[in-house]
Amino acid sequence: MLIEGRQHRSIWYEAETDQVCIIDQTRLPHDFAIRTLRTLEDACEAIGAMRVRGAPLIGVTAAFGVYLALRENPASLDTAIRQLRATRPTAVNLRWALDRAARELSERTRSDAAGKALEFALALAEEDAACCEAIGEHGGEVLRRLWQEQCGRDRPLQVLTHCNAGALATVDWGTALAAIYKVADAGVPLHVWVDETRPRNQGGALTCWELRQAGIDHSLIVDSAAGHVMARGLVDVCVTGSDRVSASGDVCNKIGTYQVALAARDNNLPFYAALPVSTIDFGWPSAAEPIPIEEREPEEVSLTSGIETGGSETQVRQYPGETVVRNYAFDVTPARLVNGIITEHGVFEAERESLAALAGAQLSPSGP
Ligand code: MRU
């Protein structure tokens, strides 16, 4: 991704100093801060505190966390995997990356464990960037076709997105936003409606920041305005990312996605989810089976943070401490509301037979 004219990734390794670096996303949009992860505990903290977030990026950070653990103690593979796995429960990419790390590293002798773990993490990061670029190509084509059909080429395509499924949520490119970046690069004029995404405001804080860096026209709306802009005829298509897709095409994503999909269906608008195949959980048969839905601290809802006009950070209490808050972080959109699943291998119907073709692709270590 381009930040102030310079190419950046969300996570990277600096070989000269043997350091793993991340963009600290809790500082955005007011401050662009880079943070160094030195230990397994640093990696776990970064995922848990959402300095890095987004399903694919969590997986890649976990792989680097395994390296940091083995660098310190080559015998710590099992402990590292256990600690990293416990950081966040919903995005299946975390489990997928750690299962792969376990397979790659369990046969290694202790003397080469750290080196192999680093090789694995670097390969996974490259694979993620390549997958996301391919998702962008396929998703961009979906958007380009919609622009031709819906807008007659004479007005901008109106896209609505929820949360942040951009380069910040992956190593580079993103998933839903990758499609937007690719179609914009192809010269299609577009405008993006960005849902704020309470309570952590990944839309307002991260998606708007990314789109501004990329020079893409966008407007921020509160989550409850999504149905209104659709009903007013101001949206052509909705595209989001996902944290876990069932074998039947149900889409688990940031809380509020289900309401976006419902409003889209009521307004005859297509709703797409864009994701790497690593986000499909073939062990989750359908939405009828519950999956772990993260519930975060009530303070994310009852306190609000920002910067004062003078520039200093501040937190204010919106609701009294005794207000009971349930802070669900994800919901599940049933497959019947999903018009297509955009992956690095193309666009698939949100149903079992169509997605089954991807089960083999998930096992392949080489990405798209
Ligand atoms: O809680 P977050 O910020 O990690 O949630 C992120 C999302 O829900 C994204 O939409 C999803 O991970 C897809 S990212 C390409």
mmCIF file of C-alpha atoms and ligand atoms in Angstrom:
data_model
loop_
_atom_site.group_PDB
_atom_site.id
_atom_site.type_symbol
_atom_site.label_atom_id
_atom_site.label_comp_id
_atom_site.label_asym_id
_atom_site.label_seq_id
_atom_site.Cartn_x
_atom_site.Cartn_y
_atom_site.Cartn_z
ATOM 1 C CA MET A 1 0.000 0.000 0.000
ATOM 2 C CA LEU A 2 1.089 3.526 -0.692
ATOM 3 C CA ILE A 3 1.431 5.689 2.432
ATOM 4 C CA GLU A 4 2.456 9.295 1.874
ATOM 5 C CA GLY A 5 3.847 8.148 -1.480
ATOM 6 C CA ARG A 6 5.931 5.260 -0.029
ATOM 7 C CA GLN A 7 5.202 1.524 -0.405
ATOM 8 C CA HIS A 8 4.412 -0.136 2.921
ATOM 9 C CA ARG A 9 3.147 -3.427 4.215
ATOM 10 C CA SER A 10 1.203 -3.962 7.436
ATOM 11 C CA ILE A 11 3.884 -6.312 8.778
ATOM 12 C CA TRP A 12 7.451 -6.860 7.631
ATOM 13 C CA TYR A 13 10.812 -8.298 8.660
ATOM 14 C CA GLU A 14 13.993 -6.240 8.752
ATOM 15 C CA ALA A 15 16.849 -8.654 8.100
ATOM 16 C CA GLU A 16 19.674 -6.244 9.091
ATOM 17 C CA THR A 17 18.290 -5.875 12.601
ATOM 18 C CA ASP A 18 16.418 -9.205 12.815
ATOM 19 C CA GLN A 19 13.248 -7.306 13.734
ATOM 20 C CA VAL A 20 9.568 -7.879 13.016
ATOM 21 C CA CYS A 21 7.762 -4.558 12.494
ATOM 22 C CA ILE A 22 4.081 -3.681 12.303
ATOM 23 C CA ILE A 23 1.998 -0.603 11.674
ATOM 24 C CA ASP A 24 0.339 -0.024 15.058
ATOM 25 C CA GLN A 25 -3.287 0.238 13.954
ATOM 26 C CA THR A 26 -4.494 1.422 17.361
ATOM 27 C CA ARG A 27 -2.706 4.732 16.596
ATOM 28 C CA LEU A 28 -4.456 5.383 13.291
ATOM 29 C CA PRO A 29 -5.813 7.593 11.863
ATOM 30 C CA HIS A 30 -4.164 10.332 13.930
ATOM 31 C CA ASP A 31 -0.669 8.918 14.195
ATOM 32 C CA PHE A 32 1.287 6.629 11.850
ATOM 33 C CA ALA A 33 3.423 4.613 14.276
ATOM 34 C CA ILE A 34 5.639 1.623 13.613
ATOM 35 C CA ARG A 35 6.113 -0.883 16.427
ATOM 36 C CA THR A 36 8.685 -3.629 16.822
ATOM 37 C CA LEU A 37 7.667 -7.098 17.972
ATOM 38 C CA ARG A 38 10.565 -8.678 19.898
ATOM 39 C CA THR A 39 9.025 -11.620 21.706
ATOM 40 C CA LEU A 40 6.166 -14.096 21.566
ATOM 41 C CA GLU A 41 4.434 -11.972 24.224
ATOM 42 C CA ASP A 42 4.752 -8.896 21.980
ATOM 43 C CA ALA A 43 3.100 -10.780 19.110
ATOM 44 C CA CYS A 44 0.278 -12.048 21.348
ATOM 45 C CA GLU A 45 -0.267 -8.577 22.773
ATOM 46 C CA ALA A 46 -0.320 -6.994 19.304
ATOM 47 C CA ILE A 47 -3.039 -9.408 18.146
ATOM 48 C CA GLY A 48 -5.088 -9.261 21.370
ATOM 49 C CA ALA A 49 -4.961 -5.459 21.622
ATOM 50 C CA MET A 50 -5.717 -5.171 17.882
ATOM 51 C CA ARG A 51 -2.528 -3.313 16.979
ATOM 52 C CA VAL A 52 -2.762 -5.778 14.094
ATOM 53 C CA ARG A 53 -6.206 -7.037 13.140
ATOM 54 C CA GLY A 54 -8.054 -8.419 10.151
ATOM 55 C CA ALA A 55 -8.220 -12.169 9.602
ATOM 56 C CA PRO A 56 -5.306 -12.650 7.166
ATOM 57 C CA LEU A 57 -2.957 -10.320 9.046
ATOM 58 C CA ILE A 58 -3.648 -12.049 12.353
ATOM 59 C CA GLY A 59 -2.556 -15.339 10.757
ATOM 60 C CA VAL A 60 0.677 -13.905 9.373
ATOM 61 C CA THR A 61 1.478 -12.132 12.659
ATOM 62 C CA ALA A 62 1.002 -15.429 14.480
ATOM 63 C CA ALA A 63 3.514 -17.062 12.120
ATOM 64 C CA PHE A 64 6.052 -14.342 12.976
ATOM 65 C CA GLY A 65 5.140 -14.876 16.652
ATOM 66 C CA VAL A 66 6.193 -18.516 16.303
ATOM 67 C CA TYR A 67 9.543 -17.337 14.926
ATOM 68 C CA LEU A 68 10.041 -14.906 17.822
ATOM 69 C CA ALA A 69 9.280 -17.692 20.307
ATOM 70 C CA LEU A 70 11.663 -20.194 18.689
ATOM 71 C CA ARG A 71 14.394 -17.564 18.388
ATOM 72 C CA GLU A 72 14.322 -17.286 22.173
ATOM 73 C CA ASN A 73 13.684 -20.944 22.951
ATOM 74 C CA PRO A 74 13.843 -23.505 20.122
ATOM 75 C CA ALA A 75 11.845 -25.962 22.254
ATOM 76 C CA SER A 76 8.827 -23.691 22.666
ATOM 77 C CA LEU A 77 6.797 -24.557 19.534
ATOM 78 C CA ASP A 78 3.825 -26.096 21.341
ATOM 79 C CA THR A 79 3.607 -23.359 23.982
ATOM 80 C CA ALA A 80 3.899 -20.644 21.344
ATOM 81 C CA ILE A 81 1.136 -22.165 19.235
ATOM 82 C CA ARG A 82 -1.108 -22.515 22.288
ATOM 83 C CA GLN A 83 -0.563 -18.905 23.397
ATOM 84 C CA LEU A 84 -1.030 -17.446 19.918
ATOM 85 C CA ARG A 85 -4.144 -19.512 19.264
ATOM 86 C CA ALA A 86 -5.750 -18.085 22.434
ATOM 87 C CA THR A 87 -5.377 -14.447 21.353
ATOM 88 C CA ARG A 88 -8.556 -14.122 19.276
ATOM 89 C CA PRO A 89 -11.212 -16.772 18.712
ATOM 90 C CA THR A 90 -13.177 -15.981 15.551
ATOM 91 C CA ALA A 91 -10.912 -15.453 12.524
ATOM 92 C CA VAL A 92 -10.088 -18.936 11.290
ATOM 93 C CA ASN A 93 -6.939 -17.727 9.522
ATOM 94 C CA LEU A 94 -5.172 -17.682 12.898
ATOM 95 C CA ARG A 95 -5.815 -21.387 13.451
ATOM 96 C CA TRP A 96 -5.033 -22.136 9.786
ATOM 97 C CA ALA A 97 -1.644 -20.359 9.937
ATOM 98 C CA LEU A 98 -0.714 -22.026 13.236
ATOM 99 C CA ASP A 99 -1.749 -25.486 11.999
ATOM 100 C CA ARG A 100 0.457 -24.951 8.978
ATOM 101 C CA ALA A 101 3.323 -23.733 11.156
ATOM 102 C CA ALA A 102 2.957 -26.835 13.328
ATOM 103 C CA ARG A 103 3.053 -29.119 10.258
ATOM 104 C CA GLU A 104 6.085 -27.320 8.783
ATOM 105 C CA LEU A 105 8.067 -27.157 12.006
ATOM 106 C CA SER A 106 7.276 -30.233 14.070
ATOM 107 C CA GLU A 107 9.869 -32.378 12.263
ATOM 108 C CA ARG A 108 12.667 -29.808 12.584
ATOM 109 C CA THR A 109 15.639 -30.303 14.827
ATOM 110 C CA ARG A 110 15.912 -27.644 17.477
ATOM 111 C CA SER A 111 19.035 -26.150 15.938
ATOM 112 C CA ASP A 112 17.237 -25.132 12.719
ATOM 113 C CA ALA A 113 13.772 -24.478 14.199
ATOM 114 C CA ALA A 114 13.979 -20.677 14.378
ATOM 115 C CA GLY A 115 15.442 -20.357 10.862
ATOM 116 C CA LYS A 116 12.692 -22.533 9.422
ATOM 117 C CA ALA A 117 10.030 -20.633 11.349
ATOM 118 C CA LEU A 118 11.289 -17.377 9.875
ATOM 119 C CA GLU A 119 11.320 -18.885 6.374
ATOM 120 C CA PHE A 120 7.740 -20.056 6.911
ATOM 121 C CA ALA A 121 6.524 -16.660 8.192
ATOM 122 C CA LEU A 122 8.172 -14.830 5.276
ATOM 123 C CA ALA A 123 6.668 -17.261 2.767
ATOM 124 C CA LEU A 124 3.224 -16.894 4.352
ATOM 125 C CA ALA A 125 3.494 -13.095 4.156
ATOM 126 C CA GLU A 126 4.402 -13.267 0.452
ATOM 127 C CA GLU A 127 1.610 -15.746 -0.176
ATOM 128 C CA ASP A 128 -0.918 -13.492 1.553
ATOM 129 C CA ALA A 129 0.101 -10.454 -0.499
ATOM 130 C CA ALA A 130 -0.124 -12.485 -3.732
ATOM 131 C CA CYS A 131 -3.515 -13.991 -2.764
ATOM 132 C CA CYS A 132 -4.924 -10.573 -1.950
ATOM 133 C CA GLU A 133 -3.710 -9.099 -5.225
ATOM 134 C CA ALA A 134 -5.429 -11.989 -7.050
ATOM 135 C CA ILE A 135 -8.625 -11.387 -5.026
ATOM 136 C CA GLY A 136 -8.368 -7.775 -6.178
ATOM 137 C CA GLU A 137 -8.158 -8.852 -9.826
ATOM 138 C CA HIS A 138 -11.248 -11.074 -9.593
ATOM 139 C CA GLY A 139 -13.194 -8.645 -7.412
ATOM 140 C CA GLY A 140 -12.176 -5.723 -9.607
ATOM 141 C CA GLU A 141 -13.634 -7.528 -12.595
ATOM 142 C CA VAL A 142 -16.938 -8.035 -10.728
ATOM 143 C CA LEU A 143 -17.045 -4.295 -9.962
ATOM 144 C CA ARG A 144 -16.047 -3.316 -13.499
ATOM 145 C CA ARG A 145 -18.883 -5.389 -14.948
ATOM 146 C CA LEU A 146 -21.382 -3.894 -12.503
ATOM 147 C CA TRP A 147 -20.231 -0.416 -13.476
ATOM 148 C CA GLN A 148 -20.848 -1.176 -17.150
ATOM 149 C CA GLU A 149 -24.246 -2.748 -16.470
ATOM 150 C CA GLN A 150 -25.597 -0.531 -13.665
ATOM 151 C CA CYS A 151 -24.034 2.824 -14.347
ATOM 152 C CA GLY A 152 -23.915 2.747 -18.148
ATOM 153 C CA ARG A 153 -20.319 3.952 -17.732
ATOM 154 C CA ASP A 154 -21.562 7.504 -17.199
ATOM 155 C CA ARG A 155 -21.592 7.796 -13.428
ATOM 156 C CA PRO A 156 -19.313 6.494 -10.675
ATOM 157 C CA LEU A 157 -19.937 3.038 -9.255
ATOM 158 C CA GLN A 158 -21.232 3.310 -5.673
ATOM 159 C CA VAL A 159 -19.749 0.682 -3.365
ATOM 160 C CA LEU A 160 -20.609 0.192 0.307
ATOM 161 C CA THR A 161 -18.175 -1.554 2.655
ATOM 162 C CA HIS A 162 -18.162 -2.424 6.341
ATOM 163 C CA CYS A 163 -15.203 -2.556 8.746
ATOM 164 C CA ASN A 164 -11.710 -2.585 7.248
ATOM 165 C CA ALA A 165 -10.936 -5.285 4.718
ATOM 166 C CA GLY A 166 -8.079 -3.311 3.226
ATOM 167 C CA ALA A 167 -4.305 -3.589 3.065
ATOM 168 C CA LEU A 168 -4.208 -2.952 6.818
ATOM 169 C CA ALA A 169 -6.194 -6.129 7.443
ATOM 170 C CA THR A 170 -3.788 -8.232 5.377
ATOM 171 C CA VAL A 171 -0.097 -8.020 4.516
ATOM 172 C CA ASP A 172 -0.890 -5.856 1.489
ATOM 173 C CA TRP A 173 -3.772 -5.033 -0.890
ATOM 174 C CA GLY A 174 -6.642 -6.242 1.345
ATOM 175 C CA THR A 175 -9.648 -8.242 0.177
ATOM 176 C CA ALA A 176 -12.763 -6.077 -0.345
ATOM 177 C CA LEU A 177 -10.595 -2.991 -0.790
ATOM 178 C CA ALA A 178 -8.234 -4.865 -3.132
ATOM 179 C CA ALA A 179 -11.167 -5.095 -5.567
ATOM 180 C CA ILE A 180 -11.729 -1.358 -5.162
ATOM 181 C CA TYR A 181 -8.030 -0.558 -5.688
ATOM 182 C CA LYS A 182 -7.866 -2.717 -8.807
ATOM 183 C CA VAL A 183 -11.013 -1.322 -10.421
ATOM 184 C CA ALA A 184 -9.900 2.234 -9.618
ATOM 185 C CA ASP A 185 -6.500 1.479 -11.217
ATOM 186 C CA ALA A 186 -8.407 0.287 -14.303
ATOM 187 C CA GLY A 187 -9.916 3.762 -14.582
ATOM 188 C CA VAL A 188 -13.431 3.051 -13.316
ATOM 189 C CA PRO A 189 -14.764 6.073 -11.392
ATOM 190 C CA LEU A 190 -16.125 5.089 -8.004
ATOM 191 C CA HIS A 191 -17.292 6.341 -4.675
ATOM 192 C CA VAL A 192 -17.158 4.265 -1.499
ATOM 193 C CA TRP A 193 -19.634 4.456 1.392
ATOM 194 C CA VAL A 194 -17.696 3.514 4.504
ATOM 195 C CA ASP A 195 -19.641 2.203 7.515
ATOM 196 C CA GLU A 196 -18.091 3.572 10.697
ATOM 197 C CA THR A 197 -18.143 0.086 12.314
ATOM 198 C CA ARG A 198 -18.813 0.746 15.989
ATOM 199 C CA PRO A 199 -17.395 0.239 18.514
ATOM 200 C CA ARG A 200 -13.768 0.196 17.311
ATOM 201 C CA ASN A 201 -14.506 2.226 14.212
ATOM 202 C CA GLN A 202 -12.313 0.265 11.801
ATOM 203 C CA GLY A 203 -14.302 1.849 8.956
ATOM 204 C CA GLY A 204 -13.950 5.441 10.141
ATOM 205 C CA ALA A 205 -10.400 5.095 11.425
ATOM 206 C CA LEU A 206 -8.761 2.630 9.033
ATOM 207 C CA THR A 207 -10.773 2.288 5.811
ATOM 208 C CA CYS A 208 -11.170 6.043 5.392
ATOM 209 C CA TRP A 209 -7.453 6.478 6.113
ATOM 210 C CA GLU A 210 -6.526 3.860 3.493
ATOM 211 C CA LEU A 211 -8.888 5.271 0.883
ATOM 212 C CA ARG A 212 -7.548 8.766 1.481
ATOM 213 C CA GLN A 213 -3.976 7.501 1.001
ATOM 214 C CA ALA A 214 -5.089 5.871 -2.252
ATOM 215 C CA GLY A 215 -6.947 8.985 -3.433
ATOM 216 C CA ILE A 216 -10.302 7.173 -3.688
ATOM 217 C CA ASP A 217 -13.484 9.190 -3.240
ATOM 218 C CA HIS A 218 -15.383 8.096 -0.129
ATOM 219 C CA SER A 219 -17.876 9.178 2.536
ATOM 220 C CA LEU A 220 -18.112 7.994 6.111
ATOM 221 C CA ILE A 221 -21.561 7.042 7.406
ATOM 222 C CA VAL A 222 -22.742 5.740 10.769
ATOM 223 C CA ASP A 223 -23.571 2.060 10.651
ATOM 224 C CA SER A 224 -27.301 2.655 10.933
ATOM 225 C CA ALA A 225 -27.260 4.822 7.772
ATOM 226 C CA ALA A 226 -26.310 1.917 5.484
ATOM 227 C CA GLY A 227 -29.923 0.885 4.805
ATOM 228 C CA HIS A 228 -30.891 4.490 4.218
ATOM 229 C CA VAL A 229 -28.288 5.137 1.504
ATOM 230 C CA MET A 230 -29.255 1.877 -0.175
ATOM 231 C CA ALA A 231 -32.968 2.768 -0.106
ATOM 232 C CA ARG A 232 -32.147 6.173 -1.600
ATOM 233 C CA GLY A 233 -30.566 4.473 -4.624
ATOM 234 C CA LEU A 234 -27.077 5.639 -3.680
ATOM 235 C CA VAL A 235 -25.432 2.191 -3.618
ATOM 236 C CA ASP A 236 -24.771 -0.260 -6.484
ATOM 237 C CA VAL A 237 -23.019 -3.042 -4.606
ATOM 238 C CA CYS A 238 -21.859 -4.034 -1.100
ATOM 239 C CA VAL A 239 -18.477 -5.736 -0.590
ATOM 240 C CA THR A 240 -16.975 -6.834 2.722
ATOM 241 C CA GLY A 241 -14.243 -9.137 3.932
ATOM 242 C CA SER A 242 -14.756 -12.158 6.178
ATOM 243 C CA ASP A 243 -13.225 -13.824 9.220
ATOM 244 C CA ARG A 244 -14.645 -17.270 8.579
ATOM 245 C CA VAL A 245 -16.827 -18.736 5.840
ATOM 246 C CA SER A 246 -18.713 -21.988 6.385
ATOM 247 C CA ALA A 247 -18.514 -24.887 3.931
ATOM 248 C CA SER A 248 -22.005 -23.778 2.780
ATOM 249 C CA GLY A 249 -21.080 -20.138 2.189
ATOM 250 C CA ASP A 250 -22.293 -18.423 5.385
ATOM 251 C CA VAL A 251 -20.106 -15.387 6.046
ATOM 252 C CA CYS A 252 -18.894 -14.515 9.529
ATOM 253 C CA ASN A 253 -17.575 -10.955 9.574
ATOM 254 C CA LYS A 254 -17.452 -7.816 11.705
ATOM 255 C CA ILE A 255 -20.588 -7.124 13.728
ATOM 256 C CA GLY A 256 -23.135 -5.283 11.585
ATOM 257 C CA THR A 257 -22.340 -7.119 8.353
ATOM 258 C CA TYR A 258 -25.547 -9.163 8.630
ATOM 259 C CA GLN A 259 -27.640 -5.980 8.719
ATOM 260 C CA VAL A 260 -25.799 -4.667 5.645
ATOM 261 C CA ALA A 261 -26.577 -7.896 3.773
ATOM 262 C CA LEU A 262 -30.239 -7.794 4.856
ATOM 263 C CA ALA A 263 -30.622 -4.208 3.676
ATOM 264 C CA ALA A 264 -28.837 -5.068 0.420
ATOM 265 C CA ARG A 265 -31.225 -7.940 -0.274
ATOM 266 C CA ASP A 266 -34.287 -5.793 0.532
ATOM 267 C CA ASN A 267 -33.010 -3.234 -1.982
ATOM 268 C CA ASN A 268 -32.131 -5.788 -4.692
ATOM 269 C CA LEU A 269 -28.431 -4.986 -4.395
ATOM 270 C CA PRO A 270 -25.665 -7.563 -4.703
ATOM 271 C CA PHE A 271 -23.696 -8.404 -1.547
ATOM 272 C CA TYR A 272 -20.234 -9.970 -2.024
ATOM 273 C CA ALA A 273 -17.656 -11.212 0.476
ATOM 274 C CA ALA A 274 -13.999 -11.144 -0.610
ATOM 275 C CA LEU A 275 -11.530 -13.446 1.144
ATOM 276 C CA PRO A 276 -8.585 -15.777 0.689
ATOM 277 C CA VAL A 277 -9.381 -19.492 0.632
ATOM 278 C CA SER A 278 -7.655 -19.727 4.042
ATOM 279 C CA THR A 279 -10.753 -17.990 5.483
ATOM 280 C CA ILE A 280 -13.014 -20.903 4.515
ATOM 281 C CA ASP A 281 -13.507 -23.294 7.420
ATOM 282 C CA PHE A 282 -14.473 -26.575 5.782
ATOM 283 C CA GLY A 283 -14.941 -28.006 9.288
ATOM 284 C CA TRP A 284 -17.798 -25.550 9.912
ATOM 285 C CA PRO A 285 -20.739 -27.067 8.023
ATOM 286 C CA SER A 286 -23.176 -24.151 8.143
ATOM 287 C CA ALA A 287 -24.573 -21.215 10.124
ATOM 288 C CA ALA A 288 -26.802 -23.701 11.960
ATOM 289 C CA GLU A 289 -23.691 -24.743 13.928
ATOM 290 C CA PRO A 290 -22.393 -22.086 16.341
ATOM 291 C CA ILE A 291 -18.796 -20.911 16.051
ATOM 292 C CA PRO A 292 -16.860 -18.931 18.674
ATOM 293 C CA ILE A 293 -17.946 -15.310 18.381
ATOM 294 C CA GLU A 294 -15.540 -12.967 20.134
ATOM 295 C CA GLU A 295 -17.051 -10.807 22.839
ATOM 296 C CA ARG A 296 -14.739 -7.957 23.789
ATOM 297 C CA GLU A 297 -14.480 -5.657 26.800
ATOM 298 C CA PRO A 298 -17.535 -3.462 27.564
ATOM 299 C CA GLU A 299 -15.215 -0.429 27.721
ATOM 300 C CA GLU A 300 -14.873 -0.520 23.927
ATOM 301 C CA VAL A 301 -18.522 0.547 23.871
ATOM 302 C CA SER A 302 -18.831 2.653 27.012
ATOM 303 C CA LEU A 303 -15.627 4.683 26.533
ATOM 304 C CA THR A 304 -14.748 6.707 23.454
ATOM 305 C CA SER A 305 -11.236 7.784 22.543
ATOM 306 C CA GLY A 306 -9.905 10.411 20.180
ATOM 307 C CA ILE A 307 -7.703 13.457 20.118
ATOM 308 C CA GLU A 308 -8.457 16.851 21.548
ATOM 309 C CA THR A 309 -8.291 19.817 19.205
ATOM 310 C CA GLY A 310 -4.838 20.527 20.690
ATOM 311 C CA GLY A 311 -3.669 17.114 19.474
ATOM 312 C CA SER A 312 -3.400 15.184 22.738
ATOM 313 C CA GLU A 313 -5.096 11.816 23.085
ATOM 314 C CA THR A 314 -8.114 11.559 25.290
ATOM 315 C CA GLN A 315 -10.739 9.074 26.414
ATOM 316 C CA VAL A 316 -14.215 10.016 27.504
ATOM 317 C CA ARG A 317 -16.877 7.965 29.220
ATOM 318 C CA GLN A 318 -20.075 7.786 27.168
ATOM 319 C CA TYR A 319 -22.072 5.459 29.397
ATOM 320 C CA PRO A 320 -21.931 4.909 33.144
ATOM 321 C CA GLY A 321 -19.916 1.911 34.322
ATOM 322 C CA GLU A 322 -23.069 0.185 35.622
ATOM 323 C CA THR A 323 -24.667 -0.005 32.153
ATOM 324 C CA VAL A 324 -24.554 -3.639 31.096
ATOM 325 C CA VAL A 325 -22.866 -3.896 27.703
ATOM 326 C CA ARG A 326 -22.624 -6.949 25.438
ATOM 327 C CA ASN A 327 -19.864 -6.244 22.968
ATOM 328 C CA TYR A 328 -20.208 -8.888 20.251
ATOM 329 C CA ALA A 329 -17.462 -8.442 17.697
ATOM 330 C CA PHE A 330 -18.749 -10.593 14.812
ATOM 331 C CA ASP A 331 -21.974 -11.865 13.270
ATOM 332 C CA VAL A 332 -22.890 -14.445 10.651
ATOM 333 C CA THR A 333 -24.590 -13.559 7.368
ATOM 334 C CA PRO A 334 -26.487 -16.571 6.012
ATOM 335 C CA ALA A 335 -25.380 -17.802 2.592
ATOM 336 C CA ARG A 336 -28.823 -17.011 1.120
ATOM 337 C CA LEU A 337 -27.979 -13.294 1.407
ATOM 338 C CA VAL A 338 -24.551 -13.627 -0.260
ATOM 339 C CA ASN A 339 -24.376 -13.158 -4.036
ATOM 340 C CA GLY A 340 -20.831 -14.408 -4.394
ATOM 341 C CA ILE A 341 -17.595 -15.294 -2.625
ATOM 342 C CA ILE A 342 -14.629 -13.596 -4.269
ATOM 343 C CA THR A 343 -11.366 -15.504 -3.748
ATOM 344 C CA GLU A 344 -7.865 -15.629 -5.230
ATOM 345 C CA HIS A 345 -9.129 -18.458 -7.461
ATOM 346 C CA GLY A 346 -12.155 -16.615 -8.837
ATOM 347 C CA VAL A 347 -15.744 -15.908 -7.819
ATOM 348 C CA PHE A 348 -17.785 -18.754 -6.317
ATOM 349 C CA GLU A 349 -21.417 -19.185 -5.380
ATOM 350 C CA ALA A 350 -22.111 -19.144 -1.663
ATOM 351 C CA GLU A 351 -23.136 -22.781 -1.535
ATOM 352 C CA ARG A 352 -21.574 -26.104 -0.651
ATOM 353 C CA GLU A 353 -21.014 -27.627 -4.123
ATOM 354 C CA SER A 354 -19.411 -24.499 -5.497
ATOM 355 C CA LEU A 355 -17.075 -23.970 -2.526
ATOM 356 C CA ALA A 356 -16.100 -27.649 -2.354
ATOM 357 C CA ALA A 357 -13.921 -27.028 -5.406
ATOM 358 C CA LEU A 358 -11.700 -24.865 -3.173
ATOM 359 C CA ALA A 359 -11.000 -27.485 -0.498
ATOM 360 C CA GLY A 360 -7.967 -28.763 -2.408
ATOM 361 C CA ALA A 361 -6.689 -25.246 -3.054
ATOM 362 C CA GLN A 362 -6.598 -24.609 0.685
ATOM 363 C CA LEU A 363 -4.158 -27.443 1.197
ATOM 364 C CA SER A 364 -1.761 -26.187 -1.452
ATOM 365 C CA PRO A 365 1.132 -24.338 0.182
ATOM 366 C CA SER A 366 1.849 -22.136 -2.810
ATOM 367 C CA GLY A 367 -1.122 -19.745 -2.843
ATOM 368 C CA PRO A 368 -2.908 -18.709 -6.032
HETATM 369 O O1 MRU B 1 -11.966 -7.215 14.653
HETATM 370 P P1 MRU B 1 -11.207 -7.027 13.386
HETATM 371 O O2 MRU B 1 -10.858 -5.614 13.070
HETATM 372 O O3 MRU B 1 -10.015 -7.952 13.320
HETATM 373 O O4 MRU B 1 -12.237 -7.518 12.290
HETATM 374 C C1 MRU B 1 -11.863 -7.457 10.949
HETATM 375 C C2 MRU B 1 -12.934 -7.856 10.018
HETATM 376 O O5 MRU B 1 -14.024 -8.215 10.410
HETATM 377 C C3 MRU B 1 -12.581 -7.892 8.565
HETATM 378 O O6 MRU B 1 -13.692 -7.572 7.778
HETATM 379 C C4 MRU B 1 -12.122 -9.304 8.215
HETATM 380 O O7 MRU B 1 -11.125 -9.731 9.091
HETATM 381 C C5 MRU B 1 -11.646 -9.412 6.829
HETATM 382 S S1 MRU B 1 -10.120 -8.607 6.612
HETATM 383 C C6 MRU B 1 -9.544 -8.822 5.068
#
